[in-house]
PDB file of C-alpha atoms in Angstrom:
ATOM      1  CA  MET A   1       0.055   0.030   0.157  1.00  0.00           C
ATOM      2  CA  ARG A   2       1.663   3.733  -1.031  1.00  0.00           C
ATOM      3  CA  LYS A   3       0.307   5.967   2.469  1.00  0.00           C
ATOM      4  CA  ALA A   4       2.063   9.286   2.185  1.00  0.00           C
ATOM      5  CA  ILE A   5       1.725  11.613   5.378  1.00  0.00           C
ATOM      6  CA  PHE A   6       0.767  15.231   4.557  1.00  0.00           C
ATOM      7  CA  PRO A   7       2.565  17.287   7.643  1.00  0.00           C
ATOM      8  CA  GLY A   8       1.624  21.139   8.276  1.00  0.00           C
ATOM      9  CA  SER A   9       0.303  23.444  10.147  1.00  0.00           C
ATOM     10  CA  PHE A  10      -3.009  24.172   8.368  1.00  0.00           C
ATOM     11  CA  ASP A  11      -3.811  27.350  10.112  1.00  0.00           C
ATOM     12  CA  PRO A  12      -5.541  27.028   8.219  1.00  0.00           C
ATOM     13  CA  ILE A  13      -6.395  24.612   5.190  1.00  0.00           C
ATOM     14  CA  THR A  14      -5.664  27.082   1.589  1.00  0.00           C
ATOM     15  CA  ASN A  15      -7.458  25.644  -1.407  1.00  0.00           C
ATOM     16  CA  GLY A  16      -3.370  25.239  -2.432  1.00  0.00           C
ATOM     17  CA  HIS A  17      -3.494  22.277   0.502  1.00  0.00           C
ATOM     18  CA  TYR A  18      -6.096  21.094  -1.068  1.00  0.00           C
ATOM     19  CA  ASP A  19      -5.396  21.057  -4.478  1.00  0.00           C
ATOM     20  CA  ILE A  20      -1.985  19.472  -3.491  1.00  0.00           C
ATOM     21  CA  ILE A  21      -4.515  16.781  -1.530  1.00  0.00           C
ATOM     22  CA  LYS A  22      -5.749  16.087  -4.301  1.00  0.00           C
ATOM     23  CA  ARG A  23      -3.732  15.971  -6.534  1.00  0.00           C
ATOM     24  CA  GLY A  24      -1.893  13.109  -3.783  1.00  0.00           C
ATOM     25  CA  ILE A  25      -5.330  11.065  -3.778  1.00  0.00           C
ATOM     26  CA  THR A  26      -3.964   9.286  -7.760  1.00  0.00           C
ATOM     27  CA  LEU A  27      -0.445   8.443  -6.573  1.00  0.00           C
ATOM     28  CA  PHE A  28      -1.336   7.590  -2.873  1.00  0.00           C
ATOM     29  CA  ASP A  29      -3.526   4.429  -1.173  1.00  0.00           C
ATOM     30  CA  GLU A  30      -3.960   6.512   1.362  1.00  0.00           C
ATOM     31  CA  ILE A  31      -3.024  10.089   2.407  1.00  0.00           C
ATOM     32  CA  VAL A  32      -2.712  11.250   6.074  1.00  0.00           C
ATOM     33  CA  VAL A  33      -3.360  15.285   6.331  1.00  0.00           C
ATOM     34  CA  ALA A  34      -0.734  15.385   9.967  1.00  0.00           C
ATOM     35  CA  ILE A  35      -0.978  18.338  12.227  1.00  0.00           C
ATOM     36  CA  GLY A  36       1.897  19.554  13.625  1.00  0.00           C
ATOM     37  CA  ILE A  37       1.484  20.187  17.481  1.00  0.00           C
ATOM     38  CA  ASN A  38       4.210  23.284  18.034  1.00  0.00           C
ATOM     39  CA  ALA A  39       3.738  24.906  21.351  1.00  0.00           C
ATOM     40  CA  GLU A  40       5.916  27.422  20.926  1.00  0.00           C
ATOM     41  CA  LYS A  41       3.871  28.527  17.602  1.00  0.00           C
ATOM     42  CA  LYS A  42       0.416  31.092  18.084  1.00  0.00           C
ATOM     43  CA  TYR A  43      -2.306  29.616  15.892  1.00  0.00           C
ATOM     44  CA  MET A  44      -5.437  31.533  14.619  1.00  0.00           C
ATOM     45  CA  PHE A  45      -7.518  28.703  14.871  1.00  0.00           C
ATOM     46  CA  PRO A  46      -7.554  25.970  17.680  1.00  0.00           C
ATOM     47  CA  LEU A  47      -6.142  22.815  16.942  1.00  0.00           C
ATOM     48  CA  GLU A  48      -9.917  21.264  16.939  1.00  0.00           C
ATOM     49  CA  VAL A  49     -11.045  23.746  14.266  1.00  0.00           C
ATOM     50  CA  ARG A  50      -8.057  22.725  11.850  1.00  0.00           C
ATOM     51  CA  GLN A  51      -8.745  19.365  12.284  1.00  0.00           C
ATOM     52  CA  LYS A  52     -12.399  20.180  11.521  1.00  0.00           C
ATOM     53  CA  PHE A  53     -11.973  22.328   8.251  1.00  0.00           C
ATOM     54  CA  ILE A  54      -9.276  18.717   6.652  1.00  0.00           C
ATOM     55  CA  GLU A  55     -11.773  16.586   8.164  1.00  0.00           C
ATOM     56  CA  GLU A  56     -15.171  18.627   6.533  1.00  0.00           C
ATOM     57  CA  CYS A  57     -13.158  19.302   3.327  1.00  0.00           C
ATOM     58  CA  PHE A  58     -12.965  14.952   3.064  1.00  0.00           C
ATOM     59  CA  LYS A  59     -15.413  13.731   4.261  1.00  0.00           C
ATOM     60  CA  ASP A  60     -16.873  11.876   1.186  1.00  0.00           C
ATOM     61  CA  GLU A  61     -13.030  10.775   0.207  1.00  0.00           C
ATOM     62  CA  PRO A  62     -12.106   7.522   2.465  1.00  0.00           C
ATOM     63  CA  LYS A  63      -8.645   7.757   0.903  1.00  0.00           C
ATOM     64  CA  VAL A  64      -7.711  10.469   3.105  1.00  0.00           C
ATOM     65  CA  LYS A  65      -7.510  10.536   7.041  1.00  0.00           C
ATOM     66  CA  VAL A  66      -7.462  13.464   9.196  1.00  0.00           C
ATOM     67  CA  MET A  67      -4.873  13.195  12.567  1.00  0.00           C
ATOM     68  CA  THR A  68      -2.820  15.064  14.873  1.00  0.00           C
ATOM     69  CA  TYR A  69       0.991  15.124  15.739  1.00  0.00           C
ATOM     70  CA  GLU A  70       3.806  16.244  17.553  1.00  0.00           C
ATOM     71  CA  GLY A  71       7.497  15.610  17.149  1.00  0.00           C
ATOM     72  CA  LEU A  72       9.377  14.282  13.881  1.00  0.00           C
ATOM     73  CA  THR A  73       7.607  13.959  11.055  1.00  0.00           C
ATOM     74  CA  ILE A  74       9.799  11.021  10.040  1.00  0.00           C
ATOM     75  CA  ASP A  75       8.393   8.930  13.321  1.00  0.00           C
ATOM     76  CA  LEU A  76       5.033   9.372  12.234  1.00  0.00           C
ATOM     77  CA  CYS A  77       5.275   8.160   9.440  1.00  0.00           C
ATOM     78  CA  LYS A  78       7.757   4.595  11.313  1.00  0.00           C
ATOM     79  CA  LYS A  79       4.535   4.795  13.407  1.00  0.00           C
ATOM     80  CA  GLU A  80       1.899   5.165  10.118  1.00  0.00           C
ATOM     81  CA  LYS A  81       3.441   2.809   7.928  1.00  0.00           C
ATOM     82  CA  ALA A  82       4.098   4.909   5.668  1.00  0.00           C
ATOM     83  CA  HIS A  83       6.636   5.426   2.942  1.00  0.00           C
ATOM     84  CA  PHE A  84       6.010   9.115   1.899  1.00  0.00           C
ATOM     85  CA  ILE A  85       5.804  11.975   2.721  1.00  0.00           C
ATOM     86  CA  LEU A  86       3.400  14.991   0.724  1.00  0.00           C
ATOM     87  CA  ARG A  87       4.979  18.377   0.215  1.00  0.00           C
ATOM     88  CA  GLY A  88       3.294  21.066  -2.138  1.00  0.00           C
ATOM     89  CA  LEU A  89       5.966  23.788  -3.683  1.00  0.00           C
ATOM     90  CA  ARG A  90       4.822  27.109  -4.919  1.00  0.00           C
ATOM     91  CA  ASN A  91       8.184  28.640  -5.213  1.00  0.00           C
ATOM     92  CA  PRO A  92      12.080  28.102  -5.595  1.00  0.00           C
ATOM     93  CA  ALA A  93      12.444  29.627  -1.370  1.00  0.00           C
ATOM     94  CA  ASP A  94      10.175  26.281  -1.119  1.00  0.00           C
ATOM     95  CA  PHE A  95      12.086  24.191  -3.050  1.00  0.00           C
ATOM     96  CA  GLU A  96      14.842  25.085  -0.694  1.00  0.00           C
ATOM     97  CA  PHE A  97      13.764  24.819   2.592  1.00  0.00           C
ATOM     98  CA  GLU A  98      12.041  21.923   1.565  1.00  0.00           C
ATOM     99  CA  LYS A  99      15.192  20.247  -0.217  1.00  0.00           C
ATOM    100  CA  ALA A 100      16.913  20.512   2.804  1.00  0.00           C
ATOM    101  CA  ILE A 101      14.552  18.583   5.368  1.00  0.00           C
ATOM    102  CA  ALA A 102      13.942  16.223   2.191  1.00  0.00           C
ATOM    103  CA  HIS A 103      17.681  15.399   3.694  1.00  0.00           C
ATOM    104  CA  THR A 104      17.632  15.420   6.285  1.00  0.00           C
ATOM    105  CA  ASN A 105      14.678  13.079   6.477  1.00  0.00           C
ATOM    106  CA  ARG A 106      16.885   9.880   3.978  1.00  0.00           C
ATOM    107  CA  GLN A 107      19.562  10.155   5.964  1.00  0.00           C
ATOM    108  CA  LEU A 108      17.395  10.007   9.564  1.00  0.00           C
ATOM    109  CA  SER A 109      15.143   7.060   7.694  1.00  0.00           C
ATOM    110  CA  LYS A 110      13.892   5.407   4.211  1.00  0.00           C
ATOM    111  CA  ILE A 111      10.713   7.376   3.507  1.00  0.00           C
ATOM    112  CA  GLU A 112      10.583   9.243   0.661  1.00  0.00           C
ATOM    113  CA  THR A 113       9.754  13.373   0.010  1.00  0.00           C
ATOM    114  CA  VAL A 114       6.399  13.493  -2.864  1.00  0.00           C
ATOM    115  CA  PHE A 115       6.525  17.042  -4.110  1.00  0.00           C
ATOM    116  CA  LEU A 116       4.073  18.091  -5.995  1.00  0.00           C
ATOM    117  CA  LEU A 117       3.846  22.160  -7.265  1.00  0.00           C
ATOM    118  CA  THR A 118       1.388  24.282  -6.503  1.00  0.00           C
ATOM    119  CA  ALA A 119      -1.711  24.211  -9.109  1.00  0.00           C
ATOM    120  CA  ALA A 120      -0.858  28.203 -11.020  1.00  0.00           C
ATOM    121  CA  LYS A 121      -4.259  29.741  -9.724  1.00  0.00           C
ATOM    122  CA  THR A 122      -3.053  28.425  -5.903  1.00  0.00           C
ATOM    123  CA  SER A 123       0.943  29.522  -6.159  1.00  0.00           C
ATOM    124  CA  TYR A 124       0.291  32.469  -4.234  1.00  0.00           C
ATOM    125  CA  ILE A 125      -1.310  31.748  -1.402  1.00  0.00           C
ATOM    126  CA  SER A 126       0.114  31.042   2.149  1.00  0.00           C
ATOM    127  CA  SER A 127      -1.865  29.706   5.692  1.00  0.00           C
ATOM    128  CA  SER A 128       0.110  33.699   6.365  1.00  0.00           C
ATOM    129  CA  ILE A 129      -1.651  35.264   3.582  1.00  0.00           C
ATOM    130  CA  VAL A 130      -4.583  33.740   4.721  1.00  0.00           C
ATOM    131  CA  ARG A 131      -4.524  34.519   8.172  1.00  0.00           C
ATOM    132  CA  ASP A 132      -3.510  38.079   7.691  1.00  0.00           C
ATOM    133  CA  VAL A 133      -6.955  39.053   5.134  1.00  0.00           C
ATOM    134  CA  ILE A 134      -9.151  37.103   7.617  1.00  0.00           C
ATOM    135  CA  ARG A 135      -7.616  39.567  10.895  1.00  0.00           C
ATOM    136  CA  ASN A 136      -8.037  42.999   8.511  1.00  0.00           C
ATOM    137  CA  GLY A 137     -11.373  41.588   7.800  1.00  0.00           C
ATOM    138  CA  GLY A 138     -10.078  41.314   4.031  1.00  0.00           C
ATOM    139  CA  ASP A 139     -12.175  38.664   1.646  1.00  0.00           C
ATOM    140  CA  TYR A 140     -10.801  35.378   1.881  1.00  0.00           C
ATOM    141  CA  THR A 141     -13.275  33.312   0.004  1.00  0.00           C
ATOM    142  CA  GLY A 142     -10.914  32.548  -2.988  1.00  0.00           C
ATOM    143  CA  LEU A 143      -8.353  30.960  -0.813  1.00  0.00           C
ATOM    144  CA  VAL A 144      -9.635  28.282   0.955  1.00  0.00           C
ATOM    145  CA  PRO A 145     -11.881  25.475   0.446  1.00  0.00           C
ATOM    146  CA  ASP A 146     -15.681  26.003   1.882  1.00  0.00           C
ATOM    147  CA  ALA A 147     -15.098  24.271   5.274  1.00  0.00           C
ATOM    148  CA  VAL A 148     -13.349  27.801   6.340  1.00  0.00           C
ATOM    149  CA  ARG A 149     -15.814  29.701   4.602  1.00  0.00           C
ATOM    150  CA  VAL A 150     -18.338  28.386   5.631  1.00  0.00           C
ATOM    151  CA  ALA A 151     -16.676  28.367   9.874  1.00  0.00           C
ATOM    152  CA  GLN A 152     -16.017  31.773   9.558  1.00  0.00           C
ATOM    153  CA  LYS A 153     -19.320  33.259   8.299  1.00  0.00           C
TER     154      LYS A 153
END
């Protein structure tokens, strides 16, 4: 079984994340969307809300599982028996950052990282931009899936 972990904070899930997961479904038998817990970070949305957003987005997709985790992603991969980490790339800066992590993960384990380029129509979207738009009362409806839009109204 080809199983991938798609890790992130998803604060909140964006249309870019959604697109990567939807496209990843065609490549893997199961995708675990893994929401990392970092006590040092301040989030806009509580962990339970972020998890509900993602679960709602993929409620009709049996190949997608959502969970939370702490620690190294490779340890979660071993626990979940996943041999792949799925990551999206928006730009060259993402590539350089993700490449370093992928090399480190390969040195520490035999887990491969699979990169998907974001779709052109979502390549500019990041969770930090979405949070800023929401914080300032802007129209974020084209940036996030329906589950996030409905919850914000």
